[in-house]
Amino acid sequence: MPRRPRPTTLALAGVLAALALAGCSSPSGTAAGTTSAVAVTTSAAAGPTTGSPTPTPDPTPTTARPTPSHTPKPTPKPTPTTVPAGSHRYVFPLRCSGVSYGHSHHDYPATDMFAPVGCPIVSPVDGVVDEVSTVDRWSSSTNLGADRGGLSFSIIGVDGVRYYGSHLSVLNASIRPGVHVTAGESIGKVGRSGDARGGPSHMHFGISWPTAHGEWWVRRGELYPWPYLDAWRAGTMRSPASAVRALHAKVGDHGCTVDC
């Protein structure tokens, strides 16, 4: 009796036949399968398809740095360099150490300001030079009142007061009648000219109202200067203008009556 083939053998033969038919139906044979495999491999290596975009990660939040606020410093107010309106600037007329003076004077109101020879003299106020004496003409034999001051000057201040200084050792060449000067401007130097010759060096300082030139007995002094010198030395702007006007209204213009 002939032997029947086993079912397993028959099944295997059918699979092989099917594979043979499939290979014959493709012109390129195995090459087609290889291309497909490569395509699949390439596709897999290329990553996700267009339909599935790679999500963009959220940006890391940053904290903005605050802009530092700049508060401008207030502009300082300028220090006033002028005195208030209606008043005048005054300065102590001697610029050296060791200056002394008293509260009295012989015969008429004035102040002798004692200081070393060469002590700088400055204008006590803004004003205009009135009279000057550039030559020491004093002689003990004549003792003329007009010559007693030696080298001297007078200034009519912007306050309307006349200021007189005498017995200088030097009078600056720039100090001449009509010249404008400012408070603190150099005038000359302390000395012993005139009837101070042979005595202690000092500047005779007088305060009066303006007069015609040559009225030396008024020019030498009508009002005591020391209260104003004390104030100016301390930096206080004390003016003699009102006192001079009051005194002039009281006594009026006059000739020489003492120590003439």
PDB file of C-alpha atoms in Angstrom:
ATOM      1  CA  MET A   1       0.000   0.000   0.000  1.00  0.00           C
ATOM      2  CA  PRO A   2       1.535   3.238  -1.038  1.00  0.00           C
ATOM      3  CA  ARG A   3       2.724   5.647   1.774  1.00  0.00           C
ATOM      4  CA  ARG A   4       0.759   8.930   2.127  1.00  0.00           C
ATOM      5  CA  PRO A   5       2.759  12.095   2.457  1.00  0.00           C
ATOM      6  CA  ARG A   6       2.650  13.711   5.866  1.00  0.00           C
ATOM      7  CA  PRO A   7       0.523  16.833   6.214  1.00  0.00           C
ATOM      8  CA  THR A   8       3.513  18.797   7.417  1.00  0.00           C
ATOM      9  CA  THR A   9       5.445  17.988   4.284  1.00  0.00           C
ATOM     10  CA  LEU A  10       2.539  19.015   2.101  1.00  0.00           C
ATOM     11  CA  ALA A  11       2.134  22.297   3.840  1.00  0.00           C
ATOM     12  CA  LEU A  12       5.784  23.095   3.512  1.00  0.00           C
ATOM     13  CA  ALA A  13       5.687  22.316  -0.178  1.00  0.00           C
ATOM     14  CA  GLY A  14       2.751  24.661  -0.648  1.00  0.00           C
ATOM     15  CA  VAL A  15       4.546  27.522   1.007  1.00  0.00           C
ATOM     16  CA  LEU A  16       7.601  27.028  -1.150  1.00  0.00           C
ATOM     17  CA  ALA A  17       5.473  26.961  -4.275  1.00  0.00           C
ATOM     18  CA  ALA A  18       3.794  30.198  -3.271  1.00  0.00           C
ATOM     19  CA  LEU A  19       7.107  31.859  -2.668  1.00  0.00           C
ATOM     20  CA  ALA A  20       8.361  30.687  -6.079  1.00  0.00           C
ATOM     21  CA  LEU A  21       5.336  32.139  -7.786  1.00  0.00           C
ATOM     22  CA  ALA A  22       5.770  35.438  -5.959  1.00  0.00           C
ATOM     23  CA  GLY A  23       9.423  35.673  -6.995  1.00  0.00           C
ATOM     24  CA  CYS A  24       8.543  35.077 -10.606  1.00  0.00           C
ATOM     25  CA  SER A  25       5.894  37.740 -10.643  1.00  0.00           C
ATOM     26  CA  SER A  26       8.432  40.480  -9.718  1.00  0.00           C
ATOM     27  CA  PRO A  27      10.955  41.474 -12.441  1.00  0.00           C
ATOM     28  CA  SER A  28      13.524  42.572  -9.941  1.00  0.00           C
ATOM     29  CA  GLY A  29      13.163  39.611  -7.637  1.00  0.00           C
ATOM     30  CA  THR A  30      14.793  40.010  -4.282  1.00  0.00           C
ATOM     31  CA  ALA A  31      15.909  43.523  -5.130  1.00  0.00           C
ATOM     32  CA  ALA A  32      12.358  44.787  -4.649  1.00  0.00           C
ATOM     33  CA  GLY A  33      12.277  43.483  -1.119  1.00  0.00           C
ATOM     34  CA  THR A  34      15.666  44.969  -0.370  1.00  0.00           C
ATOM     35  CA  THR A  35      14.637  48.401  -1.582  1.00  0.00           C
ATOM     36  CA  SER A  36      11.580  48.275   0.573  1.00  0.00           C
ATOM     37  CA  ALA A  37      13.595  47.351   3.608  1.00  0.00           C
ATOM     38  CA  VAL A  38      16.029  50.163   3.008  1.00  0.00           C
ATOM     39  CA  ALA A  39      13.168  52.540   2.564  1.00  0.00           C
ATOM     40  CA  VAL A  40      11.623  51.459   5.812  1.00  0.00           C
ATOM     41  CA  THR A  41      14.959  51.715   7.615  1.00  0.00           C
ATOM     42  CA  THR A  42      15.578  55.177   6.166  1.00  0.00           C
ATOM     43  CA  SER A  43      12.119  56.295   7.099  1.00  0.00           C
ATOM     44  CA  ALA A  44      12.601  55.154  10.637  1.00  0.00           C
ATOM     45  CA  ALA A  45      15.972  56.908  10.893  1.00  0.00           C
ATOM     46  CA  ALA A  46      14.479  60.125   9.571  1.00  0.00           C
ATOM     47  CA  GLY A  47      12.431  60.453  12.706  1.00  0.00           C
ATOM     48  CA  PRO A  48       8.801  61.384  13.176  1.00  0.00           C
ATOM     49  CA  THR A  49       6.575  62.038  10.192  1.00  0.00           C
ATOM     50  CA  THR A  50       5.421  65.463   9.129  1.00  0.00           C
ATOM     51  CA  GLY A  51       2.122  64.898  10.761  1.00  0.00           C
ATOM     52  CA  SER A  52       3.702  64.727  14.225  1.00  0.00           C
ATOM     53  CA  PRO A  53       5.853  67.902  14.723  1.00  0.00           C
ATOM     54  CA  THR A  54       8.368  67.951  17.502  1.00  0.00           C
ATOM     55  CA  PRO A  55       6.919  70.137  20.281  1.00  0.00           C
ATOM     56  CA  THR A  56       8.842  73.379  20.912  1.00  0.00           C
ATOM     57  CA  PRO A  57       9.857  73.606  24.575  1.00  0.00           C
ATOM     58  CA  ASP A  58       8.508  76.569  26.498  1.00  0.00           C
ATOM     59  CA  PRO A  59      11.141  79.319  26.923  1.00  0.00           C
ATOM     60  CA  THR A  60      12.691  79.595  30.319  1.00  0.00           C
ATOM     61  CA  PRO A  61      11.037  82.611  31.997  1.00  0.00           C
ATOM     62  CA  THR A  62      13.445  85.443  32.690  1.00  0.00           C
ATOM     63  CA  THR A  63      13.028  88.096  35.330  1.00  0.00           C
ATOM     64  CA  ALA A  64      13.606  91.587  33.925  1.00  0.00           C
ATOM     65  CA  ARG A  65      16.152  93.556  35.891  1.00  0.00           C
ATOM     66  CA  PRO A  66      14.624  96.735  37.247  1.00  0.00           C
ATOM     67  CA  THR A  67      16.110  99.882  35.754  1.00  0.00           C
ATOM     68  CA  PRO A  68      17.776 101.719  38.623  1.00  0.00           C
ATOM     69  CA  SER A  69      15.942 104.911  39.332  1.00  0.00           C
ATOM     70  CA  HIS A  70      18.092 108.036  39.237  1.00  0.00           C
ATOM     71  CA  THR A  71      17.025 110.883  41.447  1.00  0.00           C
ATOM     72  CA  PRO A  72      18.898 114.045  40.397  1.00  0.00           C
ATOM     73  CA  LYS A  73      20.591 115.906  43.186  1.00  0.00           C
ATOM     74  CA  PRO A  74      19.089 119.317  43.836  1.00  0.00           C
ATOM     75  CA  THR A  75      21.122 122.187  42.448  1.00  0.00           C
ATOM     76  CA  PRO A  76      22.604 124.112  45.388  1.00  0.00           C
ATOM     77  CA  LYS A  77      21.554 127.692  45.655  1.00  0.00           C
ATOM     78  CA  PRO A  78      24.397 130.138  44.963  1.00  0.00           C
ATOM     79  CA  THR A  79      25.778 131.925  47.949  1.00  0.00           C
ATOM     80  CA  PRO A  80      24.930 135.615  47.677  1.00  0.00           C
ATOM     81  CA  THR A  81      28.007 137.732  47.027  1.00  0.00           C
ATOM     82  CA  THR A  82      26.293 141.084  47.329  1.00  0.00           C
ATOM     83  CA  VAL A  83      24.653 142.772  50.247  1.00  0.00           C
ATOM     84  CA  PRO A  84      20.872 143.202  50.276  1.00  0.00           C
ATOM     85  CA  ALA A  85      19.322 145.968  48.186  1.00  0.00           C
ATOM     86  CA  GLY A  86      19.446 149.350  49.851  1.00  0.00           C
ATOM     87  CA  SER A  87      22.612 148.610  51.849  1.00  0.00           C
ATOM     88  CA  HIS A  88      26.325 148.841  51.055  1.00  0.00           C
ATOM     89  CA  ARG A  89      29.389 146.699  51.462  1.00  0.00           C
ATOM     90  CA  TYR A  90      32.032 147.826  53.954  1.00  0.00           C
ATOM     91  CA  VAL A  91      35.440 146.394  54.805  1.00  0.00           C
ATOM     92  CA  PHE A  92      37.967 147.074  57.532  1.00  0.00           C
ATOM     93  CA  PRO A  93      40.528 149.434  55.907  1.00  0.00           C
ATOM     94  CA  LEU A  94      43.761 147.852  57.221  1.00  0.00           C
ATOM     95  CA  ARG A  95      44.921 144.393  56.149  1.00  0.00           C
ATOM     96  CA  CYS A  96      47.509 143.283  58.661  1.00  0.00           C
ATOM     97  CA  SER A  97      47.777 141.949  62.205  1.00  0.00           C
ATOM     98  CA  GLY A  98      48.477 144.080  65.247  1.00  0.00           C
ATOM     99  CA  VAL A  99      46.071 146.905  64.359  1.00  0.00           C
ATOM    100  CA  SER A 100      44.810 148.926  67.336  1.00  0.00           C
ATOM    101  CA  TYR A 101      42.819 152.130  67.809  1.00  0.00           C
ATOM    102  CA  GLY A 102      41.097 154.011  70.566  1.00  0.00           C
ATOM    103  CA  HIS A 103      37.654 155.516  71.134  1.00  0.00           C
ATOM    104  CA  SER A 104      38.806 159.095  71.408  1.00  0.00           C
ATOM    105  CA  HIS A 105      40.833 161.686  69.527  1.00  0.00           C
ATOM    106  CA  HIS A 106      42.311 165.069  70.359  1.00  0.00           C
ATOM    107  CA  ASP A 107      40.347 168.207  69.476  1.00  0.00           C
ATOM    108  CA  TYR A 108      37.883 166.705  66.918  1.00  0.00           C
ATOM    109  CA  PRO A 109      36.216 163.349  66.089  1.00  0.00           C
ATOM    110  CA  ALA A 110      38.557 160.946  64.238  1.00  0.00           C
ATOM    111  CA  THR A 111      40.397 157.665  64.848  1.00  0.00           C
ATOM    112  CA  ASP A 112      44.136 156.999  64.711  1.00  0.00           C
ATOM    113  CA  MET A 113      44.645 153.372  63.595  1.00  0.00           C
ATOM    114  CA  PHE A 114      48.054 152.164  64.775  1.00  0.00           C
ATOM    115  CA  ALA A 115      49.762 149.523  62.644  1.00  0.00           C
ATOM    116  CA  PRO A 116      53.253 148.607  61.397  1.00  0.00           C
ATOM    117  CA  VAL A 117      54.799 150.623  58.588  1.00  0.00           C
ATOM    118  CA  GLY A 118      53.839 149.005  55.302  1.00  0.00           C
ATOM    119  CA  CYS A 119      50.523 147.610  56.506  1.00  0.00           C
ATOM    120  CA  PRO A 120      48.240 147.478  53.414  1.00  0.00           C
ATOM    121  CA  ILE A 121      45.434 150.051  53.267  1.00  0.00           C
ATOM    122  CA  VAL A 122      42.267 149.293  51.279  1.00  0.00           C
ATOM    123  CA  SER A 123      39.157 151.247  50.407  1.00  0.00           C
ATOM    124  CA  PRO A 124      36.463 150.728  53.052  1.00  0.00           C
ATOM    125  CA  VAL A 125      33.656 151.096  50.480  1.00  0.00           C
ATOM    126  CA  ASP A 126      32.842 151.304  46.770  1.00  0.00           C
ATOM    127  CA  GLY A 127      33.242 154.885  45.618  1.00  0.00           C
ATOM    128  CA  VAL A 128      35.197 157.534  43.748  1.00  0.00           C
ATOM    129  CA  VAL A 129      38.532 159.061  44.731  1.00  0.00           C
ATOM    130  CA  ASP A 130      37.950 162.708  45.738  1.00  0.00           C
ATOM    131  CA  GLU A 131      41.253 164.303  46.775  1.00  0.00           C
ATOM    132  CA  VAL A 132      44.815 163.007  47.095  1.00  0.00           C
ATOM    133  CA  SER A 133      48.108 164.380  48.391  1.00  0.00           C
ATOM    134  CA  THR A 134      51.011 162.703  46.624  1.00  0.00           C
ATOM    135  CA  VAL A 135      53.794 164.810  48.194  1.00  0.00           C
ATOM    136  CA  ASP A 136      54.567 165.224  51.899  1.00  0.00           C
ATOM    137  CA  ARG A 137      54.808 169.008  52.299  1.00  0.00           C
ATOM    138  CA  TRP A 138      54.402 169.216  56.050  1.00  0.00           C
ATOM    139  CA  SER A 139      56.942 171.307  57.971  1.00  0.00           C
ATOM    140  CA  SER A 140      57.084 171.705  61.720  1.00  0.00           C
ATOM    141  CA  SER A 141      57.968 175.370  61.252  1.00  0.00           C
ATOM    142  CA  THR A 142      54.685 176.181  59.530  1.00  0.00           C
ATOM    143  CA  ASN A 143      52.447 173.334  60.664  1.00  0.00           C
ATOM    144  CA  LEU A 144      49.820 174.183  58.095  1.00  0.00           C
ATOM    145  CA  GLY A 145      46.555 172.320  58.606  1.00  0.00           C
ATOM    146  CA  ALA A 146      46.301 171.399  54.933  1.00  0.00           C
ATOM    147  CA  ASP A 147      49.745 169.705  55.077  1.00  0.00           C
ATOM    148  CA  ARG A 148      49.465 167.791  58.339  1.00  0.00           C
ATOM    149  CA  GLY A 149      48.187 164.601  56.698  1.00  0.00           C
ATOM    150  CA  GLY A 150      51.296 164.077  54.558  1.00  0.00           C
ATOM    151  CA  LEU A 151      50.483 161.470  51.888  1.00  0.00           C
ATOM    152  CA  SER A 152      46.702 161.162  52.014  1.00  0.00           C
ATOM    153  CA  PHE A 153      43.518 160.312  50.136  1.00  0.00           C
ATOM    154  CA  SER A 154      39.771 160.792  50.406  1.00  0.00           C
ATOM    155  CA  ILE A 155      36.995 158.689  48.847  1.00  0.00           C
ATOM    156  CA  ILE A 156      33.326 159.594  48.467  1.00  0.00           C
ATOM    157  CA  GLY A 157      31.490 156.336  48.905  1.00  0.00           C
ATOM    158  CA  VAL A 158      28.362 155.197  47.108  1.00  0.00           C
ATOM    159  CA  ASP A 159      26.654 155.774  50.464  1.00  0.00           C
ATOM    160  CA  GLY A 160      27.321 159.524  50.138  1.00  0.00           C
ATOM    161  CA  VAL A 161      29.924 159.597  52.950  1.00  0.00           C
ATOM    162  CA  ARG A 162      33.500 160.839  52.592  1.00  0.00           C
ATOM    163  CA  TYR A 163      36.292 158.646  54.035  1.00  0.00           C
ATOM    164  CA  TYR A 164      39.739 160.109  54.664  1.00  0.00           C
ATOM    165  CA  GLY A 165      43.085 158.422  55.366  1.00  0.00           C
ATOM    166  CA  SER A 166      46.450 160.085  55.961  1.00  0.00           C
ATOM    167  CA  HIS A 167      50.089 159.660  57.127  1.00  0.00           C
ATOM    168  CA  LEU A 168      50.722 157.010  54.434  1.00  0.00           C
ATOM    169  CA  SER A 169      54.206 155.803  53.486  1.00  0.00           C
ATOM    170  CA  VAL A 170      53.003 154.807  49.994  1.00  0.00           C
ATOM    171  CA  LEU A 171      50.025 156.031  47.952  1.00  0.00           C
ATOM    172  CA  ASN A 172      49.385 153.851  44.900  1.00  0.00           C
ATOM    173  CA  ALA A 173      49.969 155.647  41.584  1.00  0.00           C
ATOM    174  CA  SER A 174      46.538 154.492  40.374  1.00  0.00           C
ATOM    175  CA  ILE A 175      44.731 156.389  43.155  1.00  0.00           C
ATOM    176  CA  ARG A 176      43.897 159.740  41.583  1.00  0.00           C
ATOM    177  CA  PRO A 177      40.838 162.035  41.699  1.00  0.00           C
ATOM    178  CA  GLY A 178      37.897 160.642  39.735  1.00  0.00           C
ATOM    179  CA  VAL A 179      39.078 157.032  39.817  1.00  0.00           C
ATOM    180  CA  HIS A 180      36.435 154.475  40.807  1.00  0.00           C
ATOM    181  CA  VAL A 181      37.442 152.041  43.535  1.00  0.00           C
ATOM    182  CA  THR A 182      35.748 149.039  45.106  1.00  0.00           C
ATOM    183  CA  ALA A 183      35.585 147.991  48.736  1.00  0.00           C
ATOM    184  CA  GLY A 184      38.804 146.154  49.577  1.00  0.00           C
ATOM    185  CA  GLU A 185      40.803 147.651  46.691  1.00  0.00           C
ATOM    186  CA  SER A 186      44.414 148.547  47.470  1.00  0.00           C
ATOM    187  CA  ILE A 187      45.054 152.215  48.237  1.00  0.00           C
ATOM    188  CA  GLY A 188      48.546 152.340  49.752  1.00  0.00           C
ATOM    189  CA  LYS A 189      50.476 151.554  52.931  1.00  0.00           C
ATOM    190  CA  VAL A 190      50.651 152.790  56.506  1.00  0.00           C
ATOM    191  CA  GLY A 191      53.505 155.144  57.403  1.00  0.00           C
ATOM    192  CA  ARG A 192      54.560 158.275  59.332  1.00  0.00           C
ATOM    193  CA  SER A 193      54.227 161.085  56.820  1.00  0.00           C
ATOM    194  CA  GLY A 194      52.966 164.578  57.685  1.00  0.00           C
ATOM    195  CA  ASP A 195      52.927 165.578  61.328  1.00  0.00           C
ATOM    196  CA  ALA A 196      53.215 161.888  62.319  1.00  0.00           C
ATOM    197  CA  ARG A 197      56.883 162.078  61.394  1.00  0.00           C
ATOM    198  CA  GLY A 198      58.976 160.775  64.259  1.00  0.00           C
ATOM    199  CA  GLY A 199      55.953 159.284  66.029  1.00  0.00           C
ATOM    200  CA  PRO A 200      54.294 155.847  65.952  1.00  0.00           C
ATOM    201  CA  SER A 201      53.196 154.642  62.536  1.00  0.00           C
ATOM    202  CA  HIS A 202      49.449 154.849  61.974  1.00  0.00           C
ATOM    203  CA  MET A 203      46.691 155.890  59.589  1.00  0.00           C
ATOM    204  CA  HIS A 204      44.512 158.818  60.626  1.00  0.00           C
ATOM    205  CA  PHE A 205      40.943 157.883  59.608  1.00  0.00           C
ATOM    206  CA  GLY A 206      38.170 160.454  59.290  1.00  0.00           C
ATOM    207  CA  ILE A 207      34.456 160.358  58.331  1.00  0.00           C
ATOM    208  CA  SER A 208      32.546 163.427  57.065  1.00  0.00           C
ATOM    209  CA  TRP A 209      30.175 164.688  54.388  1.00  0.00           C
ATOM    210  CA  PRO A 210      31.545 165.812  51.008  1.00  0.00           C
ATOM    211  CA  THR A 211      32.614 169.435  50.615  1.00  0.00           C
ATOM    212  CA  ALA A 212      34.380 171.619  48.116  1.00  0.00           C
ATOM    213  CA  HIS A 213      38.041 170.718  47.669  1.00  0.00           C
ATOM    214  CA  GLY A 214      40.406 172.253  50.205  1.00  0.00           C
ATOM    215  CA  GLU A 215      38.111 172.219  53.241  1.00  0.00           C
ATOM    216  CA  TRP A 216      40.546 170.076  55.151  1.00  0.00           C
ATOM    217  CA  TRP A 217      39.016 170.900  58.576  1.00  0.00           C
ATOM    218  CA  VAL A 218      35.845 169.004  57.599  1.00  0.00           C
ATOM    219  CA  ARG A 219      37.665 166.330  55.604  1.00  0.00           C
ATOM    220  CA  ARG A 220      39.823 165.312  58.587  1.00  0.00           C
ATOM    221  CA  GLY A 221      36.758 164.137  60.541  1.00  0.00           C
ATOM    222  CA  GLU A 222      33.304 165.121  61.824  1.00  0.00           C
ATOM    223  CA  LEU A 223      31.922 161.794  63.147  1.00  0.00           C
ATOM    224  CA  TYR A 224      33.763 159.254  65.279  1.00  0.00           C
ATOM    225  CA  PRO A 225      34.685 156.252  63.088  1.00  0.00           C
ATOM    226  CA  TRP A 226      35.444 153.683  65.804  1.00  0.00           C
ATOM    227  CA  PRO A 227      31.883 152.238  66.159  1.00  0.00           C
ATOM    228  CA  TYR A 228      31.872 151.515  62.419  1.00  0.00           C
ATOM    229  CA  LEU A 229      35.419 150.172  62.437  1.00  0.00           C
ATOM    230  CA  ASP A 230      34.393 147.762  65.195  1.00  0.00           C
ATOM    231  CA  ALA A 231      31.442 146.588  63.093  1.00  0.00           C
ATOM    232  CA  TRP A 232      33.420 146.185  59.863  1.00  0.00           C
ATOM    233  CA  ARG A 233      36.174 144.321  61.643  1.00  0.00           C
ATOM    234  CA  ALA A 234      33.523 141.862  62.857  1.00  0.00           C
ATOM    235  CA  GLY A 235      32.030 141.550  59.360  1.00  0.00           C
ATOM    236  CA  THR A 236      28.902 143.587  60.124  1.00  0.00           C
ATOM    237  CA  MET A 237      27.712 145.957  57.411  1.00  0.00           C
ATOM    238  CA  ARG A 238      27.032 149.009  59.590  1.00  0.00           C
ATOM    239  CA  SER A 239      26.701 152.259  57.638  1.00  0.00           C
ATOM    240  CA  PRO A 240      27.519 155.745  58.956  1.00  0.00           C
ATOM    241  CA  ALA A 241      25.425 157.397  56.204  1.00  0.00           C
ATOM    242  CA  SER A 242      22.345 158.270  58.271  1.00  0.00           C
ATOM    243  CA  ALA A 243      24.451 159.563  61.175  1.00  0.00           C
ATOM    244  CA  VAL A 244      26.529 161.753  58.834  1.00  0.00           C
ATOM    245  CA  ARG A 245      23.425 163.212  57.206  1.00  0.00           C
ATOM    246  CA  ALA A 246      21.868 163.958  60.591  1.00  0.00           C
ATOM    247  CA  LEU A 247      25.055 165.613  61.866  1.00  0.00           C
ATOM    248  CA  HIS A 248      25.442 167.705  58.717  1.00  0.00           C
ATOM    249  CA  ALA A 249      21.838 168.877  59.017  1.00  0.00           C
ATOM    250  CA  LYS A 250      22.520 169.841  62.634  1.00  0.00           C
ATOM    251  CA  VAL A 251      25.825 171.726  62.341  1.00  0.00           C
ATOM    252  CA  GLY A 252      25.719 172.764  58.679  1.00  0.00           C
ATOM    253  CA  ASP A 253      28.720 173.863  56.677  1.00  0.00           C
ATOM    254  CA  HIS A 254      31.326 175.699  58.765  1.00  0.00           C
ATOM    255  CA  GLY A 255      34.844 177.025  58.828  1.00  0.00           C
ATOM    256  CA  CYS A 256      37.715 175.795  60.985  1.00  0.00           C
ATOM    257  CA  THR A 257      37.048 176.345  64.670  1.00  0.00           C
ATOM    258  CA  VAL A 258      39.598 174.116  66.441  1.00  0.00           C
ATOM    259  CA  ASP A 259      43.215 173.021  65.863  1.00  0.00           C
ATOM    260  CA  CYS A 260      43.410 175.260  62.855  1.00  0.00           C
TER     261      CYS A 260
END
